Amino acid sequence: MSQENEKFLIFGNPIEHSKSPQMHNSAFDHLNLNSFYDKYLLTDGKKIKEIFNSENIKGANITVPHKEDAFRLADEVVGIANEIEAVNTYVKKDDKIYAYNTDAPGFLKAISDFGKIKSVLILGAGGTAKAIAMALKEENIEVRILNRSAEKLAFFKAQGFKTYTWGNFQMNHYDLIVNSTSAGLNNEDYPIKKTTLESIFLNAKYAFDCIYGKDTPFLKLAQAEGLKAKDGEDMLLYQGVLAFELFTDTLLDKETIEVMRKALKKDPVEDTIDNEEQK
Ligand SMILES: NC(=O)c1ccc[n+]([C@@H]2O[C@H](COP(=O)([O-])OP(=O)(O)OC[C@H]3O[C@@H](n4cnc5c(N)ncnc54)[C@H](OP(=O)(O)O)[C@@H]3O)[C@@H](O)[C@H]2O)c1
């Protein structure tokens, strides 16, 4: 079990809307731990290690756009994060920074209530797609990637995935379609032309949108076509649960996980945010 009064941070830019502090602090409260988790607006990702060490913290989460810098600067990278080349969790042990990627196992946990999945089409080729693709590959699930443009597909090609752009996509059957693009996040866009998405869904069983807390056009269309569909809430929750378990060296029970889920559903707390310019 962890010590009392430990401090944790989430580094990102922007960071004001992050719900990670309320999720982690709700679990600390529920478990009667005096530890505290706060937001940190980090503009220069190259300073993450220096700031992590100077803040005297036990652990941190890292979000957009610093996951790759955090990977490069960690002392020890553990597990699948080595393949993804991006990390979202730092834990200090014996004066060393151990780095993990909990987005990947968090995604696997989130889709575990779908039926058996053998093939997946991922829409999008950003950082989230990398974590999802590598997690599925490790489970021996066949994965293909479809992205709007070619540039970000290089990573996936090098890892042996079959990739498509909008221009050369070939229809196929997939058990699961994942939207890992930001289409639908702050707009009503589909991640690909609506008619193409309709055809993709006609040949699929399940749909998962990484975006959470919003009925996106992708999700609405999947439901209209009779697919079992869910948003990204569980993915966000379980990456947090797994990070918390690494921070505290404990396994969380169902009750604490539900406390964390409830905290996620609240609006983000607007508060003072630390940043490196204040130092
Ligand atoms: N639930 C969770 O825990 C969780 C965790 C992480 C991220 N997310 C969500 O996942 C999404 C992706 O995050 P990320 O960090 O991977 O982003 P990212 O690295 O910026 O990648 C964004 C991807 O979306 C594509 N894209 C953007 N706008 C598009 C549009 N209008 N139509 C089609 N494709 C579009 C981009 O294609 P191009 O290459 O052509 O630009 C790129 O492949 C975000 O919505 C984020 O909120 C959720």
mmCIF file of C-alpha atoms and ligand atoms in Angstrom:
data_model
loop_
_atom_site.group_PDB
_atom_site.id
_atom_site.type_symbol
_atom_site.label_atom_id
_atom_site.label_comp_id
_atom_site.label_asym_id
_atom_site.label_seq_id
_atom_site.Cartn_x
_atom_site.Cartn_y
_atom_site.Cartn_z
ATOM 1 C CA MET A 1 0.000 0.000 0.000
ATOM 2 C CA SER A 2 1.194 3.508 -0.693
ATOM 3 C CA GLN A 3 2.438 6.021 1.843
ATOM 4 C CA GLU A 4 0.315 8.908 3.062
ATOM 5 C CA ASN A 5 0.721 12.478 1.769
ATOM 6 C CA GLU A 6 2.188 11.580 -1.585
ATOM 7 C CA LYS A 7 1.782 14.042 -4.446
ATOM 8 C CA PHE A 8 0.834 13.247 -8.050
ATOM 9 C CA LEU A 9 0.463 15.424 -11.156
ATOM 10 C CA ILE A 10 -0.900 15.302 -14.656
ATOM 11 C CA PHE A 11 1.273 17.074 -17.244
ATOM 12 C CA GLY A 12 -0.332 18.320 -20.447
ATOM 13 C CA ASN A 13 -1.104 21.314 -22.642
ATOM 14 C CA PRO A 14 -3.959 22.221 -22.487
ATOM 15 C CA ILE A 15 -4.739 20.775 -19.078
ATOM 16 C CA GLU A 16 -7.577 22.807 -17.552
ATOM 17 C CA HIS A 17 -10.289 20.372 -18.738
ATOM 18 C CA SER A 18 -8.567 17.223 -17.464
ATOM 19 C CA LYS A 19 -10.774 15.059 -15.264
ATOM 20 C CA SER A 20 -7.863 12.942 -14.015
ATOM 21 C CA PRO A 21 -7.413 14.960 -10.768
ATOM 22 C CA GLN A 22 -11.048 14.483 -9.705
ATOM 23 C CA MET A 23 -10.887 10.782 -10.643
ATOM 24 C CA HIS A 24 -7.687 10.067 -8.680
ATOM 25 C CA ASN A 25 -8.556 12.340 -5.731
ATOM 26 C CA SER A 26 -11.951 10.602 -5.348
ATOM 27 C CA ALA A 27 -10.116 7.270 -4.974
ATOM 28 C CA PHE A 28 -7.627 8.735 -2.455
ATOM 29 C CA ASP A 29 -10.579 10.077 -0.413
ATOM 30 C CA HIS A 30 -12.490 6.797 -0.645
ATOM 31 C CA LEU A 31 -9.429 4.851 0.548
ATOM 32 C CA ASN A 32 -8.736 7.402 3.335
ATOM 33 C CA LEU A 33 -5.337 8.301 1.898
ATOM 34 C CA ASN A 34 -4.062 11.858 2.305
ATOM 35 C CA SER A 35 -2.338 11.861 -1.072
ATOM 36 C CA PHE A 36 -3.177 14.548 -3.632
ATOM 37 C CA TYR A 37 -3.271 14.747 -7.442
ATOM 38 C CA ASP A 38 -3.066 18.076 -9.286
ATOM 39 C CA LYS A 39 -2.848 19.579 -12.792
ATOM 40 C CA TYR A 40 0.354 20.941 -14.297
ATOM 41 C CA LEU A 41 0.365 22.993 -17.495
ATOM 42 C CA LEU A 42 3.590 21.946 -19.211
ATOM 43 C CA THR A 43 4.453 23.830 -22.384
ATOM 44 C CA ASP A 44 7.918 22.381 -23.004
ATOM 45 C CA GLY A 45 7.790 18.568 -22.953
ATOM 46 C CA LYS A 46 11.598 18.371 -22.871
ATOM 47 C CA LYS A 47 11.462 19.676 -19.288
ATOM 48 C CA ILE A 48 9.201 16.895 -18.014
ATOM 49 C CA LYS A 49 11.900 14.860 -16.290
ATOM 50 C CA GLU A 50 13.532 17.908 -14.673
ATOM 51 C CA ILE A 51 10.157 19.140 -13.386
ATOM 52 C CA PHE A 52 9.019 15.674 -12.267
ATOM 53 C CA ASN A 53 12.198 15.337 -10.184
ATOM 54 C CA SER A 54 12.093 18.874 -8.765
ATOM 55 C CA GLU A 55 8.416 18.652 -7.728
ATOM 56 C CA ASN A 56 9.119 15.816 -5.280
ATOM 57 C CA ILE A 57 6.234 13.720 -6.539
ATOM 58 C CA LYS A 58 5.632 9.987 -6.410
ATOM 59 C CA GLY A 59 3.988 9.688 -9.816
ATOM 60 C CA ALA A 60 2.378 11.465 -12.749
ATOM 61 C CA ASN A 61 0.205 11.031 -15.752
ATOM 62 C CA ILE A 62 1.214 12.546 -19.052
ATOM 63 C CA THR A 63 -1.257 13.642 -21.686
ATOM 64 C CA VAL A 64 -1.235 15.333 -25.109
ATOM 65 C CA PRO A 65 1.207 16.485 -26.463
ATOM 66 C CA HIS A 66 3.966 15.152 -24.175
ATOM 67 C CA LYS A 67 3.648 11.336 -24.257
ATOM 68 C CA GLU A 68 6.524 10.889 -26.742
ATOM 69 C CA ASP A 69 8.886 13.239 -24.866
ATOM 70 C CA ALA A 70 7.982 11.421 -21.645
ATOM 71 C CA PHE A 71 8.871 8.107 -23.317
ATOM 72 C CA ARG A 72 12.274 9.408 -24.449
ATOM 73 C CA LEU A 73 13.177 10.939 -21.077
ATOM 74 C CA ALA A 74 12.154 8.080 -18.740
ATOM 75 C CA ASP A 75 14.854 6.069 -16.938
ATOM 76 C CA GLU A 76 13.104 2.709 -17.501
ATOM 77 C CA VAL A 77 10.274 2.049 -19.954
ATOM 78 C CA VAL A 78 8.157 -0.949 -18.979
ATOM 79 C CA GLY A 79 6.199 -3.353 -21.221
ATOM 80 C CA ILE A 80 4.152 -2.439 -24.292
ATOM 81 C CA ALA A 81 5.138 1.255 -23.988
ATOM 82 C CA ASN A 82 8.424 0.251 -25.650
ATOM 83 C CA GLU A 83 6.489 -0.682 -28.816
ATOM 84 C CA ILE A 84 4.112 2.291 -28.700
ATOM 85 C CA GLU A 85 7.000 4.712 -28.071
ATOM 86 C CA ALA A 86 4.748 6.862 -25.890
ATOM 87 C CA VAL A 87 3.961 6.754 -22.154
ATOM 88 C CA ASN A 88 1.163 8.204 -20.031
ATOM 89 C CA THR A 89 2.340 7.181 -16.552
ATOM 90 C CA TYR A 90 5.498 7.916 -14.537
ATOM 91 C CA VAL A 91 6.227 6.284 -11.176
ATOM 92 C CA LYS A 92 9.267 7.086 -9.056
ATOM 93 C CA LYS A 93 10.969 4.090 -7.442
ATOM 94 C CA ASP A 94 14.432 4.175 -5.868
ATOM 95 C CA ASP A 95 15.123 7.589 -7.450
ATOM 96 C CA LYS A 96 14.429 6.291 -10.941
ATOM 97 C CA ILE A 97 11.489 7.155 -13.221
ATOM 98 C CA TYR A 98 9.659 4.048 -14.438
ATOM 99 C CA ALA A 99 7.355 4.745 -17.383
ATOM 100 C CA TYR A 100 4.252 2.851 -18.540
ATOM 101 C CA ASN A 101 1.491 3.084 -21.111
ATOM 102 C CA THR A 102 -1.867 2.346 -19.470
ATOM 103 C CA ASP A 103 -3.919 3.594 -22.463
ATOM 104 C CA ALA A 104 -3.251 0.272 -24.223
ATOM 105 C CA PRO A 105 -4.454 -2.129 -21.474
ATOM 106 C CA GLY A 106 -7.182 0.413 -20.569
ATOM 107 C CA PHE A 107 -8.548 0.100 -24.101
ATOM 108 C CA LEU A 108 -8.478 -3.740 -23.934
ATOM 109 C CA LYS A 109 -10.391 -3.638 -20.650
ATOM 110 C CA ALA A 110 -12.917 -1.203 -22.176
ATOM 111 C CA ILE A 111 -13.749 -3.539 -25.079
ATOM 112 C CA SER A 112 -13.834 -6.678 -22.922
ATOM 113 C CA ASP A 113 -17.632 -6.542 -22.647
ATOM 114 C CA PHE A 114 -17.998 -6.914 -26.422
ATOM 115 C CA GLY A 115 -18.034 -10.495 -27.729
ATOM 116 C CA LYS A 116 -15.039 -12.310 -29.235
ATOM 117 C CA ILE A 117 -13.070 -9.986 -31.521
ATOM 118 C CA LYS A 118 -10.775 -11.305 -34.246
ATOM 119 C CA SER A 119 -10.443 -8.305 -36.569
ATOM 120 C CA VAL A 120 -10.446 -4.538 -36.032
ATOM 121 C CA LEU A 121 -10.442 -1.477 -38.279
ATOM 122 C CA ILE A 122 -9.000 1.610 -36.584
ATOM 123 C CA LEU A 123 -9.991 4.990 -38.032
ATOM 124 C CA GLY A 124 -7.192 7.487 -37.371
ATOM 125 C CA ALA A 125 -3.446 7.138 -36.968
ATOM 126 C CA GLY A 126 -2.507 9.427 -34.079
ATOM 127 C CA GLY A 127 -1.087 8.615 -30.654
ATOM 128 C CA THR A 128 -4.237 6.871 -29.446
ATOM 129 C CA ALA A 129 -4.361 4.669 -32.547
ATOM 130 C CA LYS A 130 -0.762 3.580 -31.869
ATOM 131 C CA ALA A 131 -1.590 2.427 -28.328
ATOM 132 C CA ILE A 132 -4.758 0.643 -29.466
ATOM 133 C CA ALA A 133 -3.118 -1.054 -32.459
ATOM 134 C CA MET A 134 -0.169 -2.361 -30.423
ATOM 135 C CA ALA A 135 -2.461 -3.577 -27.613
ATOM 136 C CA LEU A 136 -4.615 -5.521 -30.103
ATOM 137 C CA LYS A 137 -1.558 -6.880 -31.943
ATOM 138 C CA GLU A 138 -0.238 -8.281 -28.677
ATOM 139 C CA GLU A 139 -3.567 -10.139 -28.320
ATOM 140 C CA ASN A 140 -3.068 -11.625 -31.835
ATOM 141 C CA ILE A 141 -6.058 -9.678 -33.195
ATOM 142 C CA GLU A 142 -5.833 -8.643 -36.841
ATOM 143 C CA VAL A 143 -5.721 -4.850 -37.133
ATOM 144 C CA ARG A 144 -5.933 -2.520 -40.119
ATOM 145 C CA ILE A 145 -5.637 1.247 -40.055
ATOM 146 C CA LEU A 146 -7.576 3.757 -42.162
ATOM 147 C CA ASN A 147 -6.467 7.386 -41.984
ATOM 148 C CA ARG A 148 -7.388 10.586 -43.798
ATOM 149 C CA SER A 149 -3.812 11.238 -44.871
ATOM 150 C CA ALA A 150 -0.695 9.121 -45.466
ATOM 151 C CA GLU A 151 1.906 10.816 -43.261
ATOM 152 C CA LYS A 152 1.035 9.234 -39.884
ATOM 153 C CA LEU A 153 0.734 5.731 -41.395
ATOM 154 C CA ALA A 154 4.528 5.215 -41.507
ATOM 155 C CA PHE A 155 4.671 3.970 -37.887
ATOM 156 C CA PHE A 156 1.946 1.382 -38.585
ATOM 157 C CA LYS A 157 3.527 0.190 -41.846
ATOM 158 C CA ALA A 158 6.846 -0.284 -40.063
ATOM 159 C CA GLN A 159 5.029 -2.402 -37.450
ATOM 160 C CA GLY A 160 3.590 -4.632 -40.200
ATOM 161 C CA PHE A 161 -0.023 -3.376 -40.159
ATOM 162 C CA LYS A 162 -2.053 -3.150 -43.372
ATOM 163 C CA THR A 163 -2.888 0.533 -43.831
ATOM 164 C CA TYR A 164 -5.209 2.592 -46.030
ATOM 165 C CA THR A 165 -5.842 6.224 -46.758
ATOM 166 C CA TRP A 166 -9.269 7.460 -47.858
ATOM 167 C CA GLY A 167 -8.017 7.134 -51.459
ATOM 168 C CA ASN A 168 -7.136 3.414 -51.515
ATOM 169 C CA PHE A 169 -9.474 1.886 -48.901
ATOM 170 C CA GLN A 170 -10.857 -1.576 -49.692
ATOM 171 C CA MET A 171 -14.026 -2.745 -47.955
ATOM 172 C CA ASN A 172 -13.780 -5.843 -45.777
ATOM 173 C CA HIS A 173 -15.495 -7.474 -42.804
ATOM 174 C CA TYR A 174 -14.323 -6.373 -39.326
ATOM 175 C CA ASP A 175 -15.676 -7.402 -35.929
ATOM 176 C CA LEU A 176 -14.919 -4.011 -34.399
ATOM 177 C CA ILE A 177 -14.592 -0.465 -35.781
ATOM 178 C CA VAL A 178 -12.733 2.064 -33.589
ATOM 179 C CA ASN A 179 -12.905 5.812 -34.049
ATOM 180 C CA SER A 180 -9.589 7.166 -32.782
ATOM 181 C CA THR A 181 -9.792 10.369 -34.817
ATOM 182 C CA SER A 182 -10.821 13.655 -33.233
ATOM 183 C CA ALA A 183 -13.727 13.969 -35.700
ATOM 184 C CA GLY A 184 -16.853 14.503 -33.600
ATOM 185 C CA LEU A 185 -14.958 15.826 -30.565
ATOM 186 C CA ASN A 186 -15.673 19.530 -31.049
ATOM 187 C CA ASN A 187 -17.860 19.263 -34.149
ATOM 188 C CA GLU A 188 -20.450 17.013 -35.796
ATOM 189 C CA ASP A 189 -18.041 15.488 -38.344
ATOM 190 C CA TYR A 190 -17.861 11.830 -39.300
ATOM 191 C CA PRO A 191 -14.325 10.357 -39.267
ATOM 192 C CA ILE A 192 -14.803 9.371 -42.914
ATOM 193 C CA LYS A 193 -17.470 10.007 -45.574
ATOM 194 C CA LYS A 194 -20.864 8.975 -44.159
ATOM 195 C CA THR A 195 -21.675 6.566 -47.000
ATOM 196 C CA THR A 196 -18.304 4.804 -46.576
ATOM 197 C CA LEU A 197 -18.885 4.516 -42.832
ATOM 198 C CA GLU A 198 -22.365 3.069 -43.464
ATOM 199 C CA SER A 199 -20.833 0.360 -45.675
ATOM 200 C CA ILE A 200 -18.117 -0.351 -43.066
ATOM 201 C CA PHE A 201 -20.782 -0.724 -40.338
ATOM 202 C CA LEU A 202 -22.881 -3.035 -42.542
ATOM 203 C CA ASN A 203 -19.972 -5.487 -42.347
ATOM 204 C CA ALA A 204 -19.225 -5.105 -38.619
ATOM 205 C CA LYS A 205 -20.575 -6.071 -35.157
ATOM 206 C CA TYR A 206 -19.169 -3.573 -32.661
ATOM 207 C CA ALA A 207 -18.205 0.113 -32.646
ATOM 208 C CA PHE A 208 -16.037 1.976 -30.130
ATOM 209 C CA ASP A 209 -15.482 5.738 -30.059
ATOM 210 C CA CYS A 210 -12.461 6.951 -28.077
ATOM 211 C CA ILE A 211 -14.300 10.254 -27.547
ATOM 212 C CA TYR A 212 -16.248 10.152 -24.280
ATOM 213 C CA GLY A 213 -19.341 11.791 -22.837
ATOM 214 C CA LYS A 214 -20.795 12.649 -26.216
ATOM 215 C CA ASP A 215 -23.111 10.921 -28.664
ATOM 216 C CA THR A 216 -20.922 11.520 -31.728
ATOM 217 C CA PRO A 217 -22.133 11.126 -35.327
ATOM 218 C CA PHE A 218 -19.956 7.944 -35.456
ATOM 219 C CA LEU A 219 -21.757 6.439 -32.436
ATOM 220 C CA LYS A 220 -25.223 7.502 -33.577
ATOM 221 C CA LEU A 221 -24.697 5.925 -36.991
ATOM 222 C CA ALA A 222 -23.335 2.703 -35.476
ATOM 223 C CA GLN A 223 -26.383 2.418 -33.209
ATOM 224 C CA ALA A 224 -28.748 3.206 -36.083
ATOM 225 C CA GLU A 225 -27.178 0.337 -38.030
ATOM 226 C CA GLY A 226 -27.721 -2.060 -35.117
ATOM 227 C CA LEU A 227 -24.122 -2.383 -33.892
ATOM 228 C CA LYS A 228 -23.308 -2.706 -30.203
ATOM 229 C CA ALA A 229 -21.525 0.583 -29.525
ATOM 230 C CA LYS A 230 -19.823 2.383 -26.650
ATOM 231 C CA ASP A 231 -17.960 5.630 -26.078
ATOM 232 C CA GLY A 232 -14.477 6.165 -24.583
ATOM 233 C CA GLU A 233 -15.498 6.552 -20.916
ATOM 234 C CA ASP A 234 -14.311 3.078 -19.903
ATOM 235 C CA MET A 235 -10.995 3.604 -21.711
ATOM 236 C CA LEU A 236 -10.388 6.832 -19.780
ATOM 237 C CA LEU A 237 -11.517 5.194 -16.540
ATOM 238 C CA TYR A 238 -9.357 2.076 -16.867
ATOM 239 C CA GLN A 239 -6.180 3.900 -17.955
ATOM 240 C CA GLY A 240 -6.698 5.859 -14.714
ATOM 241 C CA VAL A 241 -7.427 2.756 -12.630
ATOM 242 C CA LEU A 242 -4.282 1.051 -13.935
ATOM 243 C CA ALA A 243 -2.190 4.185 -13.321
ATOM 244 C CA PHE A 244 -3.584 4.435 -9.776
ATOM 245 C CA GLU A 245 -2.647 0.811 -9.142
ATOM 246 C CA LEU A 246 0.911 1.541 -10.317
ATOM 247 C CA PHE A 247 1.080 4.722 -8.200
ATOM 248 C CA THR A 248 -0.061 2.958 -5.026
ATOM 249 C CA ASP A 249 1.117 -0.608 -5.675
ATOM 250 C CA THR A 250 -2.386 -1.930 -4.907
ATOM 251 C CA LEU A 251 -5.230 -3.558 -6.825
ATOM 252 C CA LEU A 252 -8.425 -1.519 -6.734
ATOM 253 C CA ASP A 253 -11.729 -3.116 -5.783
ATOM 254 C CA LYS A 254 -14.937 -2.644 -7.800
ATOM 255 C CA GLU A 255 -16.351 -0.139 -5.316
ATOM 256 C CA THR A 256 -13.362 2.215 -5.645
ATOM 257 C CA ILE A 257 -13.462 1.888 -9.445
ATOM 258 C CA GLU A 258 -17.139 2.939 -9.398
ATOM 259 C CA VAL A 259 -16.231 5.918 -7.165
ATOM 260 C CA MET A 260 -13.681 6.927 -9.827
ATOM 261 C CA ARG A 261 -16.284 6.501 -12.592
ATOM 262 C CA LYS A 262 -18.744 8.721 -10.726
ATOM 263 C CA ALA A 263 -16.048 11.396 -10.313
ATOM 264 C CA LEU A 264 -15.373 11.296 -14.064
ATOM 265 C CA LYS A 265 -18.985 12.167 -14.816
ATOM 266 C CA LYS A 266 -18.701 15.516 -12.996
ATOM 267 C CA ASP A 267 -17.586 18.675 -14.800
ATOM 268 C CA PRO A 268 -13.839 19.345 -14.519
ATOM 269 C CA VAL A 269 -12.879 21.464 -11.523
ATOM 270 C CA GLU A 270 -11.606 24.890 -12.614
ATOM 271 C CA ASP A 271 -8.708 25.766 -10.318
ATOM 272 C CA THR A 272 -5.248 27.259 -10.178
ATOM 273 C CA ILE A 273 -2.839 25.313 -12.328
ATOM 274 C CA ASP A 274 0.911 25.047 -11.767
ATOM 275 C CA ASN A 275 3.215 25.547 -14.720
ATOM 276 C CA GLU A 276 6.911 25.789 -15.410
ATOM 277 C CA GLU A 277 6.815 29.564 -16.040
ATOM 278 C CA GLN A 278 5.942 30.087 -12.361
ATOM 279 C CA LYS A 279 9.053 28.232 -11.236
HETATM 280 N N1 LIG B 1 -11.072 7.816 -23.969
HETATM 281 C C1 LIG B 1 -9.799 8.035 -23.737
HETATM 282 O O1 LIG B 1 -9.252 7.661 -22.707
HETATM 283 C C2 LIG B 1 -8.973 8.744 -24.781
HETATM 284 C C3 LIG B 1 -7.574 8.763 -24.652
HETATM 285 C C4 LIG B 1 -6.818 9.428 -25.631
HETATM 286 C C5 LIG B 1 -7.459 10.074 -26.675
HETATM 287 N N2 LIG B 1 -8.817 10.044 -26.771
HETATM 288 C C6 LIG B 1 -9.489 10.701 -27.930
HETATM 289 O O2 LIG B 1 -8.974 10.085 -29.106
HETATM 290 C C7 LIG B 1 -8.946 11.039 -30.176
HETATM 291 C C8 LIG B 1 -7.578 11.025 -30.861
HETATM 292 O O3 LIG B 1 -6.578 11.451 -29.973
HETATM 293 P P1 LIG B 1 -5.020 11.411 -30.434
HETATM 294 O O4 LIG B 1 -4.242 11.855 -29.268
HETATM 295 O O5 LIG B 1 -4.705 10.127 -31.073
HETATM 296 O O6 LIG B 1 -5.015 12.569 -31.541
HETATM 297 P P2 LIG B 1 -3.900 12.864 -32.659
HETATM 298 O O7 LIG B 1 -2.610 12.204 -32.338
HETATM 299 O O8 LIG B 1 -3.947 14.354 -32.860
HETATM 300 O O9 LIG B 1 -4.496 12.156 -34.005
HETATM 301 C C9 LIG B 1 -5.695 12.586 -34.548
HETATM 302 C C10 LIG B 1 -6.091 11.676 -35.721
HETATM 303 O O10 LIG B 1 -7.405 12.065 -36.122
HETATM 304 C C11 LIG B 1 -7.422 12.318 -37.536
HETATM 305 N N3 LIG B 1 -8.410 13.383 -37.745
HETATM 306 C C12 LIG B 1 -8.485 14.571 -37.101
HETATM 307 N N4 LIG B 1 -9.567 15.260 -37.529
HETATM 308 C C13 LIG B 1 -10.172 14.482 -38.463
HETATM 309 C C14 LIG B 1 -11.338 14.641 -39.276
HETATM 310 N N5 LIG B 1 -12.089 15.735 -39.203
HETATM 311 N N6 LIG B 1 -11.655 13.641 -40.099
HETATM 312 C C15 LIG B 1 -10.908 12.511 -40.176
HETATM 313 N N7 LIG B 1 -9.787 12.300 -39.457
HETATM 314 C C16 LIG B 1 -9.421 13.279 -38.600
HETATM 315 C C17 LIG B 1 -6.008 12.711 -37.885
HETATM 316 O O11 LIG B 1 -5.805 12.434 -39.257
HETATM 317 P P3 LIG B 1 -4.592 13.126 -40.109
HETATM 318 O O12 LIG B 1 -3.372 12.290 -39.857
HETATM 319 O O13 LIG B 1 -5.055 13.041 -41.523
HETATM 320 O O14 LIG B 1 -4.468 14.542 -39.604
HETATM 321 C C18 LIG B 1 -5.205 11.771 -36.957
HETATM 322 O O15 LIG B 1 -5.070 10.498 -37.514
HETATM 323 C C19 LIG B 1 -9.343 12.374 -29.572
HETATM 324 O O16 LIG B 1 -10.700 12.612 -29.867
HETATM 325 C C20 LIG B 1 -9.160 12.175 -28.078
HETATM 326 O O17 LIG B 1 -10.046 12.974 -27.339
HETATM 327 C C21 LIG B 1 -9.577 9.398 -25.846
#
